[in-house]
Short mmCIF file of C-alpha atoms in Angstrom, two decimals:
data_model
loop_
_atom_site.label_atom_id
_atom_site.label_comp_id
_atom_site.label_asym_id
_atom_site.label_seq_id
_atom_site.Cartn_x
_atom_site.Cartn_y
_atom_site.Cartn_z
CA VAL U 2 -28.28 0.18 -10.36
CA TYR U 3 -30.57 -2.53 -9.11
CA ASN U 4 -33.88 -1.60 -8.52
CA PRO U 5 -33.77 1.37 -7.43
CA GLY U 6 -37.71 2.99 -7.06
CA LYS U 7 -39.57 5.40 -8.03
CA TYR U 8 -37.05 8.36 -7.35
CA PHE U 9 -34.44 7.04 -9.78
CA ARG U 10 -35.03 9.34 -12.37
CA LYS U 11 -35.16 12.36 -9.92
CA CYS U 12 -31.08 11.51 -9.01
CA LEU U 13 -29.69 11.28 -12.14
CA GLU U 14 -32.03 14.39 -12.50
CA SER U 15 -29.76 15.57 -9.84
CA ILE U 16 -26.79 14.87 -10.43
CA THR U 17 -26.84 15.68 -14.37
CA ASN U 18 -28.26 19.54 -13.16
CA GLN U 19 -25.80 19.96 -10.60
CA THR U 20 -23.94 22.94 -11.12
CA TYR U 21 -20.04 21.15 -11.59
CA LYS U 22 -19.62 19.77 -15.00
CA ASN U 23 -16.74 17.78 -14.75
CA LEU U 24 -17.49 14.35 -14.27
CA GLU U 25 -17.88 10.97 -16.00
CA ILE U 26 -20.96 9.29 -14.32
CA ILE U 27 -20.91 5.47 -14.50
CA LEU U 28 -24.51 3.80 -14.38
CA VAL U 29 -23.82 -0.27 -14.16
CA ASP U 30 -26.65 -1.89 -14.69
CA ASP U 31 -27.10 -5.25 -12.86
CA GLY U 32 -29.52 -6.61 -14.14
CA SER U 33 -32.80 -4.77 -12.82
CA PRO U 34 -36.31 -6.47 -13.51
CA ASP U 35 -37.67 -2.60 -13.74
CA ASN U 36 -37.07 -0.74 -16.30
CA CYS U 37 -34.01 1.46 -14.99
CA PRO U 38 -32.51 -0.35 -17.82
CA THR U 39 -34.59 1.60 -20.51
CA ILE U 40 -33.85 5.04 -17.56
CA CYS U 41 -30.62 4.58 -17.66
CA ASP U 42 -29.68 4.14 -21.99
CA GLU U 43 -32.28 7.29 -21.80
CA TYR U 44 -29.87 9.60 -20.18
CA ALA U 45 -26.84 8.28 -21.76
CA ALA U 46 -28.53 9.27 -25.15
CA LYS U 47 -29.07 12.98 -24.05
CA ASP U 48 -26.34 14.20 -21.77
CA ARG U 49 -22.73 11.99 -23.06
CA ARG U 50 -21.04 12.30 -19.28
CA VAL U 51 -23.81 9.34 -18.81
CA LYS U 52 -21.85 5.93 -19.45
CA VAL U 53 -23.79 2.39 -19.16
CA ILE U 54 -22.55 -1.18 -17.89
CA HIS U 55 -25.31 -3.49 -18.36
CA GLN U 56 -23.80 -6.65 -16.98
CA LYS U 57 -25.06 -9.15 -13.58
CA PHE U 58 -21.60 -8.88 -11.70
CA PHE U 59 -23.91 -9.63 -8.11
CA SER U 60 -26.78 -11.56 -9.68
CA ASN U 61 -25.55 -14.57 -8.79
CA CYS U 62 -22.86 -14.32 -6.28
CA ILE U 63 -25.15 -12.23 -3.14
CA ASP U 64 -28.83 -13.52 -2.25
CA LEU U 65 -29.11 -10.54 0.28
CA ALA U 66 -28.75 -7.75 1.40
CA ILE U 67 -29.45 -5.50 5.10
CA GLY U 68 -28.43 -1.35 5.35
CA GLU U 69 -29.56 1.14 7.90
CA THR U 70 -33.30 1.21 9.28
CA PRO U 71 -35.21 2.14 12.27
CA SER U 72 -35.16 -2.06 13.61
CA ILE U 73 -31.79 -1.35 11.98
CA ARG U 74 -29.13 0.49 13.66
CA ARG U 75 -25.80 1.10 12.02
CA LYS U 76 -22.52 -0.95 12.41
CA PRO U 77 -20.93 -1.59 15.03
CA SER U 78 -24.20 -3.13 15.86
CA PRO U 79 -24.63 -6.65 15.62
CA ASP U 80 -28.35 -5.88 13.93
CA MET U 81 -27.44 -6.01 10.65
CA VAL U 82 -25.32 -9.13 11.34
CA ASN U 83 -28.39 -11.35 12.87
CA GLU U 84 -31.59 -9.80 10.62
CA ALA U 85 -29.36 -11.14 8.04
CA ILE U 86 -28.73 -14.63 9.35
CA HIS U 87 -32.46 -14.70 9.97
CA GLN U 88 -33.54 -13.11 6.70
CA LEU U 89 -31.17 -16.24 4.65
CA SER U 90 -32.64 -19.54 6.75
CA LEU U 91 -36.08 -17.64 5.58
CA LEU U 92 -34.58 -17.88 1.98
CA HIS U 93 -32.79 -21.62 1.99
CA ASN U 94 -34.93 -23.55 3.88
CA ARG U 95 -32.96 -23.97 6.64
CA THR U 96 -31.17 -22.70 10.36
CA ILE U 97 -27.99 -21.03 9.58
CA ASN U 98 -26.14 -20.52 13.25
CA LEU U 99 -23.07 -18.36 13.89
CA SER U 100 -20.58 -21.29 13.63
CA ASP U 101 -21.43 -20.46 9.65
CA CYS U 102 -20.76 -17.42 9.44
CA ILE U 103 -17.79 -15.53 9.37
CA TYR U 104 -17.58 -12.05 8.73
CA ILE U 105 -15.16 -10.27 6.00
CA GLY U 106 -14.85 -6.94 6.11
CA ASP U 107 -12.32 -3.60 5.34
CA SER U 108 -11.98 -1.08 8.77
CA GLU U 109 -11.75 -0.98 12.36
CA VAL U 110 -15.74 -1.05 12.72
CA ASP U 111 -16.06 -3.94 10.70
CA ILE U 112 -13.34 -5.62 13.51
CA GLN U 113 -15.97 -4.42 16.23
CA THR U 114 -19.09 -5.60 14.40
CA ALA U 115 -17.71 -8.96 13.65
CA GLN U 116 -17.23 -8.68 17.90
CA ASN U 117 -20.24 -7.51 18.42
CA ALA U 118 -21.90 -10.70 16.70
CA SER U 119 -19.95 -12.60 18.03
CA LEU U 120 -18.48 -13.94 14.60
CA PRO U 121 -14.67 -13.92 13.22
CA CYS U 122 -13.36 -11.52 11.36
CA ILE U 123 -11.28 -11.33 7.78
CA SER U 124 -9.96 -8.26 6.98
CA VAL U 125 -9.32 -7.15 3.84
CA SER U 126 -6.19 -4.78 3.05
CA TRP U 127 -7.51 -3.29 -0.10
CA GLY U 128 -10.38 -1.80 1.27
CA PHE U 129 -10.91 1.76 3.35
CA ARG U 130 -7.82 0.98 5.45
CA ASP U 131 -4.85 -0.79 5.26
CA LYS U 132 -3.60 -3.47 6.54
CA ASP U 133 -1.11 -1.46 9.17
CA TYR U 134 -4.49 0.36 10.59
CA LEU U 135 -6.00 -2.84 10.45
CA ILE U 136 -3.05 -4.87 12.82
CA GLN U 137 -3.81 -1.72 15.12
CA GLN U 138 -6.56 -1.88 15.28
CA GLY U 139 -6.50 -6.18 16.56
CA ALA U 140 -7.15 -7.12 13.09
CA GLY U 141 -7.08 -11.35 13.64
CA ILE U 142 -7.33 -12.58 9.78
CA ILE U 143 -5.89 -9.80 6.95
CA ILE U 144 -5.54 -11.05 3.15
CA ASP U 145 -4.73 -9.93 0.28
CA TYR U 146 -6.05 -11.31 -2.08
CA PRO U 147 -10.15 -11.92 -2.35
CA SER U 148 -8.83 -16.13 -3.57
CA ASP U 149 -7.39 -16.29 -0.09
CA ILE U 150 -10.73 -15.96 1.49
CA PHE U 151 -11.25 -19.50 0.66
CA GLU U 152 -8.10 -20.77 2.37
CA LYS U 153 -8.90 -19.09 5.38
CA LEU U 154 -12.19 -20.85 5.68
#
């Protein structure tokens, strides 16, 4: 949960009020600057299925996240990659070139997205697709552990 906007309560109501009741709802507050941490705690207090973890997982690791919009097509289009490079250049006040970048993914769509963006791709074996499938799809570099990324850079 990080700054989800005005529909957060509506989303939680939808989840907690559904007819299927045998579920655990885990909300991870990633240091959201709005009132979401309080809302998470409120729902946990009134519904025993709701568990809250307050911890900043990614706030020091990720500068930017981009998803599909009307002007940014979904993968394997290179639109998200191009927009990320543009936004990171602005954020860090310097030009970021394609040669400065590498695409990391876990599927054949990620391999194709990297190719469409003219980027090298590191595929990960612990994600959506297994190693054998990634090899069949043309993965050139496959790593088994996150720490292996640094060896491939």
